[in-house]
Amino acid sequence: MPTIAQRIKELRETKRISVIKLANKIGVSRHSVYKWETGVTSPQKEHLKHLAEIFNTDIDYIISGASKTSAPSHLIDSSKYIERLETANSYSSITTTISDFLKELDLDRFTYNQIFRGDTSNEPEVTIITNIRKDWQIHYRRKKYIEIDPTWNYATTHTAPIFCNELIDLVASTDKDIQVFFKDMRENLAPYFVVIPIHGPCCLATYVVSAKDNTRLSKEKLHNAIESLTHFAHYIYEATHKVAEKKSLHHKTSLTKKEISTINYLANGLTIKQIAEKNFITIAAVNARISNAKAKMGAQNCEQLILLAASASILPHNFMKMRTINTS
């Protein structure tokens, strides 16, 4: 079944619109369109509206491959749940919204983990949103499953969703500890599940959703919902950031306006020479601003400086560093 990425590319090529032209029509960079067409990210709600208008189709077709007039019974209108995520003001409201969405899809438990990409520590900070039973969470910690759970490793290097059978074949064929973990999980928690990696601008997330049981019908429901779940996960990503920002769980700095402006230029792809010319200053002055900013942020290079600035709500897209918190 074609993915959102494949449909966007197919629609663009059918209309004979270049990537640059499509990006200009929507008001995004060409890199954003490339990421949509390769499945690295998915278009946001406002972008989907523009795409539907440009391609003379509806949003449902772009998301799931079915139009509103011919949508099969397993497809639902996710807009009301997306609106709830966009106005969520707590982790509990995010959890409730996700649970309600899965209930309408006739699916079961979920776990959503989000980690800041720029965190290079041995024990990175993670935000966890889940409706999994407390007894399993305690069991998971006692068994030290975090040390062998392959979910993060898969999500770090892959963008495509993967179902449990495929994941087990991929990582557990020669590792008895991982085999035991999956056996325990499938017998006591999630008999059949999917892992959905989410690669955002500054964070990496995994969204694990379970079918109600191991029957063919339940498996089909999970497979049929994969496009909607993947699209929905990007809104969970945004909602998690907003709640974290409200709780002031982001890094504070003493960057000057000139240093912030310079980081913003770097984030938008300008070279040091171009920044100097744009601000009518010397290259040495630009380098000085960058050096000062790196020292304040604890960054080793410009790429990390941009990531840290994004995580601290300094850049316009307003992302923030996540701290360790289990919200359940």
CSV table of C-alpha atoms in Angstrom, one decimal:
chain,number,residue,atom,x,y,z
A,1,MET,CA,0.0,0.0,0.0
A,2,PRO,CA,1.5,3.4,-0.9
A,3,THR,CA,2.5,5.7,1.9
A,4,ILE,CA,1.8,9.4,2.4
A,5,ALA,CA,5.3,10.1,1.1
A,6,GLN,CA,4.7,8.1,-2.1
A,7,ARG,CA,1.3,9.7,-2.7
A,8,ILE,CA,2.7,13.2,-2.4
A,9,LYS,CA,5.5,12.4,-4.8
A,10,GLU,CA,3.1,10.7,-7.2
A,11,LEU,CA,0.6,13.6,-7.1
A,12,ARG,CA,3.4,16.2,-7.7
A,13,GLU,CA,4.9,14.2,-10.6
A,14,THR,CA,1.4,13.7,-12.1
A,15,LYS,CA,0.8,17.5,-12.0
A,16,ARG,CA,4.3,18.0,-13.4
A,17,ILE,CA,5.3,20.4,-10.6
A,18,SER,CA,8.9,20.6,-9.5
A,19,VAL,CA,9.9,20.3,-5.9
A,20,ILE,CA,10.9,23.9,-5.7
A,21,LYS,CA,7.7,25.1,-7.3
A,22,LEU,CA,5.6,23.1,-4.9
A,23,ALA,CA,7.6,24.4,-2.0
A,24,ASN,CA,7.0,28.0,-3.1
A,25,LYS,CA,3.3,27.4,-3.5
A,26,ILE,CA,3.0,26.1,0.0
A,27,GLY,CA,5.5,28.5,1.6
A,28,VAL,CA,8.0,26.0,2.9
A,29,SER,CA,11.6,25.1,1.9
A,30,ARG,CA,12.4,22.5,-0.8
A,31,HIS,CA,14.0,20.5,1.9
A,32,SER,CA,10.6,20.1,3.7
A,33,VAL,CA,9.1,18.7,0.5
A,34,TYR,CA,12.0,16.3,0.1
A,35,LYS,CA,11.5,15.1,3.6
A,36,TRP,CA,7.8,14.6,3.0
A,37,GLU,CA,8.5,12.6,-0.2
A,38,THR,CA,11.1,10.4,1.5
A,39,GLY,CA,9.1,9.8,4.7
A,40,VAL,CA,11.4,11.5,7.0
A,41,THR,CA,8.6,13.8,8.2
A,42,SER,CA,4.9,14.3,7.4
A,43,PRO,CA,3.2,17.6,6.4
A,44,GLN,CA,1.4,19.4,9.1
A,45,LYS,CA,-2.3,20.2,9.0
A,46,GLU,CA,-2.0,23.5,7.3
A,47,HIS,CA,0.4,22.0,4.7
A,48,LEU,CA,-2.0,19.1,4.0
A,49,LYS,CA,-4.7,21.7,3.2
A,50,HIS,CA,-2.5,23.4,0.7
A,51,LEU,CA,-1.5,20.1,-0.9
A,52,ALA,CA,-5.1,19.1,-1.2
A,53,GLU,CA,-5.9,22.4,-3.0
A,54,ILE,CA,-2.9,22.2,-5.3
A,55,PHE,CA,-3.5,18.6,-6.3
A,56,ASN,CA,-7.3,19.0,-6.5
A,57,THR,CA,-7.9,16.2,-4.1
A,58,ASP,CA,-8.9,15.9,-0.4
A,59,ILE,CA,-6.8,15.5,2.7
A,60,ASP,CA,-8.1,12.0,3.4
A,61,TYR,CA,-6.7,10.8,0.1
A,62,ILE,CA,-3.2,12.2,0.9
A,63,ILE,CA,-3.3,10.6,4.3
A,64,SER,CA,-4.8,7.2,3.6
A,65,GLY,CA,-5.3,6.9,-0.2
A,66,ALA,CA,-9.1,7.0,0.1
A,67,SER,CA,-11.3,9.9,-0.7
A,68,LYS,CA,-14.1,11.0,1.7
A,69,THR,CA,-16.7,9.6,-0.6
A,70,SER,CA,-15.1,6.2,-0.9
A,71,ALA,CA,-13.4,5.8,2.5
A,72,PRO,CA,-13.6,2.2,3.8
A,73,SER,CA,-15.3,1.7,7.2
A,74,HIS,CA,-12.0,1.4,9.2
A,75,LEU,CA,-11.0,5.0,8.4
A,76,ILE,CA,-12.2,7.7,10.8
A,77,ASP,CA,-12.1,11.5,11.0
A,78,SER,CA,-9.0,12.3,13.1
A,79,SER,CA,-9.4,16.0,12.9
A,80,LYS,CA,-11.3,16.3,16.2
A,81,TYR,CA,-8.5,14.4,18.0
A,82,ILE,CA,-5.8,16.5,16.2
A,83,GLU,CA,-7.6,19.6,17.5
A,84,ARG,CA,-7.6,18.2,21.0
A,85,LEU,CA,-3.8,17.7,20.7
A,86,GLU,CA,-3.3,21.2,19.5
A,87,THR,CA,-5.1,22.6,22.5
A,88,ALA,CA,-3.7,20.1,25.1
A,89,ASN,CA,-2.3,21.7,28.2
A,90,SER,CA,-1.0,18.7,30.1
A,91,TYR,CA,0.5,15.3,29.5
A,92,SER,CA,-2.6,13.6,30.9
A,93,SER,CA,-4.8,15.4,28.3
A,94,ILE,CA,-2.4,14.1,25.6
A,95,THR,CA,-2.7,10.6,27.0
A,96,THR,CA,-6.5,10.7,27.1
A,97,THR,CA,-6.7,12.0,23.5
A,98,ILE,CA,-4.4,9.3,22.2
A,99,SER,CA,-6.4,6.6,24.1
A,100,ASP,CA,-9.7,7.9,22.7
A,101,PHE,CA,-8.3,8.0,19.2
A,102,LEU,CA,-7.1,4.4,19.5
A,103,LYS,CA,-10.4,3.3,21.0
A,104,GLU,CA,-12.3,4.6,17.9
A,105,LEU,CA,-9.8,2.7,15.8
A,106,ASP,CA,-10.5,-0.4,18.0
A,107,LEU,CA,-6.9,-0.6,19.0
A,108,ASP,CA,-5.4,-1.1,22.4
A,109,ARG,CA,-2.3,0.2,24.4
A,110,PHE,CA,0.4,2.7,23.3
A,111,THR,CA,3.7,4.0,24.5
A,112,TYR,CA,5.1,7.3,23.1
A,113,ASN,CA,8.8,8.1,23.9
A,114,GLN,CA,10.5,11.3,22.9
A,115,ILE,CA,14.2,12.1,23.3
A,116,PHE,CA,16.1,15.3,22.4
A,117,ARG,CA,18.5,14.6,19.6
A,118,GLY,CA,21.2,16.9,20.9
A,119,ASP,CA,21.5,15.0,24.2
A,120,THR,CA,24.7,13.1,23.9
A,121,SER,CA,24.9,12.0,27.5
A,122,ASN,CA,25.2,8.3,28.5
A,123,GLU,CA,21.8,8.5,30.1
A,124,PRO,CA,19.7,10.8,27.7
A,125,GLU,CA,16.6,12.4,29.0
A,126,VAL,CA,13.3,10.9,27.7
A,127,THR,CA,9.6,12.0,28.0
A,128,ILE,CA,7.3,9.0,28.2
A,129,ILE,CA,3.5,9.2,27.5
A,130,THR,CA,1.6,5.9,27.9
A,131,ASN,CA,-1.6,4.2,28.9
A,132,ILE,CA,0.2,0.9,29.7
A,133,ARG,CA,-0.7,-0.8,33.0
A,134,LYS,CA,1.4,0.2,36.1
A,135,ASP,CA,2.2,-3.4,36.9
A,136,TRP,CA,3.9,-3.8,33.5
A,137,GLN,CA,5.9,-0.6,33.9
A,138,ILE,CA,7.2,-1.9,37.2
A,139,HIS,CA,7.9,-5.3,35.7
A,140,TYR,CA,9.8,-3.6,32.8
A,141,ARG,CA,12.0,-1.7,35.2
A,142,ARG,CA,12.7,-4.7,37.4
A,143,LYS,CA,13.6,-6.9,34.5
A,144,LYS,CA,15.9,-4.1,33.2
A,145,TYR,CA,14.3,-4.5,29.8
A,146,ILE,CA,15.4,-0.9,28.9
A,147,GLU,CA,18.9,-2.4,28.4
A,148,ILE,CA,17.8,-4.8,25.7
A,149,ASP,CA,14.6,-3.2,24.2
A,150,PRO,CA,15.6,-2.7,20.5
A,151,THR,CA,12.9,-0.1,19.8
A,152,TRP,CA,15.2,2.9,20.2
A,153,ASN,CA,18.0,1.4,18.1
A,154,TYR,CA,15.5,0.7,15.3
A,155,ALA,CA,14.0,4.2,15.4
A,156,THR,CA,17.4,5.8,15.4
A,157,THR,CA,18.3,4.4,12.0
A,158,HIS,CA,14.9,3.8,10.3
A,159,THR,CA,11.9,6.0,9.4
A,160,ALA,CA,9.4,3.3,8.3
A,161,PRO,CA,6.9,1.7,10.7
A,162,ILE,CA,7.7,-1.9,11.5
A,163,PHE,CA,5.3,-4.6,12.9
A,164,CYS,CA,6.5,-6.9,15.7
A,165,ASN,CA,7.0,-10.0,13.6
A,166,GLU,CA,9.3,-8.1,11.3
A,167,LEU,CA,11.1,-6.4,14.1
A,168,ILE,CA,11.7,-9.8,15.9
A,169,ASP,CA,13.0,-11.3,12.8
A,170,LEU,CA,15.3,-8.3,12.3
A,171,VAL,CA,16.9,-8.1,15.8
A,172,ALA,CA,16.1,-11.2,17.9
A,173,SER,CA,17.0,-14.1,15.7
A,174,THR,CA,20.4,-14.7,17.5
A,175,ASP,CA,19.8,-12.9,20.8
A,176,LYS,CA,18.1,-15.0,23.5
A,177,ASP,CA,17.6,-12.1,25.9
A,178,ILE,CA,15.7,-10.1,23.3
A,179,GLN,CA,13.7,-13.2,22.4
A,180,VAL,CA,12.7,-13.5,26.1
A,181,PHE,CA,11.7,-9.8,26.2
A,182,PHE,CA,9.5,-10.1,23.2
A,183,LYS,CA,7.9,-13.4,24.4
A,184,ASP,CA,7.2,-11.8,27.8
A,185,MET,CA,5.8,-8.6,26.1
A,186,ARG,CA,3.5,-10.5,23.7
A,187,GLU,CA,2.2,-12.9,26.3
A,188,ASN,CA,1.5,-10.3,29.0
A,189,LEU,CA,1.0,-6.9,27.3
A,190,ALA,CA,0.9,-6.5,23.6
A,191,PRO,CA,0.2,-9.6,21.5
A,192,TYR,CA,0.7,-7.7,18.2
A,193,PHE,CA,2.1,-4.2,17.8
A,194,VAL,CA,3.7,-1.7,15.5
A,195,VAL,CA,6.7,0.6,16.1
A,196,ILE,CA,6.5,4.0,14.4
A,197,PRO,CA,9.7,6.1,14.4
A,198,ILE,CA,9.1,9.9,14.4
A,199,HIS,CA,12.1,12.0,13.3
A,200,GLY,CA,11.3,15.6,14.2
A,201,PRO,CA,13.5,18.8,13.8
A,202,CYS,CA,15.1,18.4,17.2
A,203,CYS,CA,13.8,15.2,18.8
A,204,LEU,CA,13.5,11.5,18.0
A,205,ALA,CA,10.3,9.7,19.1
A,206,THR,CA,8.9,6.2,18.9
A,207,TYR,CA,5.2,5.5,18.9
A,208,VAL,CA,4.3,1.9,19.8
A,209,VAL,CA,0.6,0.8,19.3
A,210,SER,CA,-0.9,-2.5,20.0
A,211,ALA,CA,-3.8,-4.5,18.5
A,212,LYS,CA,-6.3,-5.8,21.0
A,213,ASP,CA,-5.4,-9.4,20.5
A,214,ASN,CA,-3.5,-11.7,18.1
A,215,THR,CA,-6.5,-12.5,15.9
A,216,ARG,CA,-6.4,-11.9,12.2
A,217,LEU,CA,-9.2,-9.2,12.5
A,218,SER,CA,-7.3,-7.3,15.1
A,219,LYS,CA,-4.1,-7.5,13.1
A,220,GLU,CA,-5.9,-6.2,10.0
A,221,LYS,CA,-7.3,-3.2,12.0
A,222,LEU,CA,-3.7,-2.3,13.1
A,223,HIS,CA,-2.4,-2.6,9.5
A,224,ASN,CA,-5.3,-0.6,8.1
A,225,ALA,CA,-4.7,2.2,10.6
A,226,ILE,CA,-0.9,2.6,10.1
A,227,GLU,CA,-1.2,5.7,7.8
A,228,SER,CA,-3.5,7.5,10.3
A,229,LEU,CA,-1.3,6.5,13.3
A,230,THR,CA,1.8,7.8,11.6
A,231,HIS,CA,0.2,11.1,10.7
A,232,PHE,CA,-1.3,11.4,14.1
A,233,ALA,CA,2.1,10.8,15.8
A,234,HIS,CA,3.5,14.0,14.4
A,235,TYR,CA,0.8,15.9,16.2
A,236,ILE,CA,1.7,14.1,19.4
A,237,TYR,CA,5.2,15.3,18.8
A,238,GLU,CA,4.2,18.9,18.6
A,239,ALA,CA,1.8,18.6,21.6
A,240,THR,CA,4.5,17.1,23.8
A,241,HIS,CA,6.8,20.1,23.0
A,242,LYS,CA,4.1,22.6,23.8
A,243,VAL,CA,3.3,21.1,27.2
A,244,ALA,CA,7.0,20.8,28.0
A,245,GLU,CA,7.4,24.5,27.2
A,246,LYS,CA,4.4,25.4,29.4
A,247,LYS,CA,6.0,23.6,32.3
A,248,SER,CA,9.2,25.5,31.6
A,249,LEU,CA,11.2,22.3,31.1
A,250,HIS,CA,13.6,23.9,28.7
A,251,HIS,CA,17.1,25.2,28.8
A,252,LYS,CA,17.7,28.9,29.6
A,253,THR,CA,20.6,30.9,28.2
A,254,SER,CA,22.0,34.4,28.3
A,255,LEU,CA,22.5,34.7,24.5
A,256,THR,CA,22.4,38.2,23.1
A,257,LYS,CA,20.0,39.2,20.4
A,258,LYS,CA,23.0,39.4,17.9
A,259,GLU,CA,24.1,35.9,18.9
A,260,ILE,CA,20.5,34.5,18.5
A,261,SER,CA,20.2,36.2,15.1
A,262,THR,CA,23.5,34.6,14.0
A,263,ILE,CA,22.3,31.2,15.1
A,264,ASN,CA,19.1,31.7,13.2
A,265,TYR,CA,21.0,32.6,10.0
A,266,LEU,CA,23.1,29.4,10.4
A,267,ALA,CA,19.9,27.4,10.9
A,268,ASN,CA,18.6,28.8,7.6
A,269,GLY,CA,21.7,27.7,5.8
A,270,LEU,CA,23.7,30.9,5.4
A,271,THR,CA,27.5,30.8,5.4
A,272,ILE,CA,29.6,32.9,7.7
A,273,LYS,CA,30.5,35.1,4.8
A,274,GLN,CA,26.8,35.6,3.9
A,275,ILE,CA,26.0,36.4,7.5
A,276,ALA,CA,28.8,39.0,7.6
A,277,GLU,CA,27.6,40.6,4.3
A,278,LYS,CA,24.0,40.6,5.5
A,279,ASN,CA,24.8,42.4,8.7
A,280,PHE,CA,27.6,44.6,7.3
A,281,ILE,CA,30.2,43.2,9.7
A,282,THR,CA,33.4,41.4,9.4
A,283,ILE,CA,33.8,37.6,9.2
A,284,ALA,CA,35.8,37.8,12.4
A,285,ALA,CA,32.9,39.4,14.1
A,286,VAL,CA,30.5,36.6,13.0
A,287,ASN,CA,33.0,34.0,14.2
A,288,ALA,CA,33.2,35.8,17.6
A,289,ARG,CA,29.4,35.7,18.0
A,290,ILE,CA,29.4,32.0,17.1
A,291,SER,CA,32.2,31.2,19.5
A,292,ASN,CA,30.5,33.1,22.4
A,293,ALA,CA,27.2,31.3,21.7
A,294,LYS,CA,28.9,27.9,21.6
A,295,ALA,CA,30.5,28.6,24.9
A,296,LYS,CA,27.2,29.7,26.5
A,297,MET,CA,25.3,26.7,25.1
A,298,GLY,CA,28.1,24.1,25.7
A,299,ALA,CA,28.1,23.3,21.9
A,300,GLN,CA,31.0,21.6,20.2
A,301,ASN,CA,30.2,22.8,16.7
A,302,CYS,CA,27.7,24.8,14.7
A,303,GLU,CA,25.4,21.9,14.1
A,304,GLN,CA,25.1,21.2,17.8
A,305,LEU,CA,24.7,24.9,18.5
A,306,ILE,CA,21.6,25.0,16.2
A,307,LEU,CA,20.1,21.9,17.8
A,308,LEU,CA,20.6,23.2,21.3
A,309,ALA,CA,19.2,26.6,20.4
A,310,ALA,CA,16.2,24.9,18.9
A,311,SER,CA,15.7,22.8,22.0
A,312,ALA,CA,15.8,25.9,24.2
A,313,SER,CA,12.9,27.6,22.4
A,314,ILE,CA,15.4,30.2,21.0
A,315,LEU,CA,14.8,29.7,17.3
A,316,PRO,CA,11.5,30.6,15.6
A,317,HIS,CA,10.1,27.0,15.4
A,318,ASN,CA,10.0,27.1,19.2
A,319,PHE,CA,11.2,23.7,20.3
A,320,MET,CA,12.6,22.9,23.8
A,321,LYS,CA,14.8,20.4,25.6
A,322,MET,CA,13.0,17.5,27.1
A,323,ARG,CA,13.7,16.3,30.6
A,324,THR,CA,13.2,12.8,31.9
A,325,ILE,CA,9.5,12.4,32.9
A,326,ASN,CA,7.1,9.5,32.9
A,327,THR,CA,3.7,11.2,32.6
A,328,SER,CA,1.6,8.2,33.3
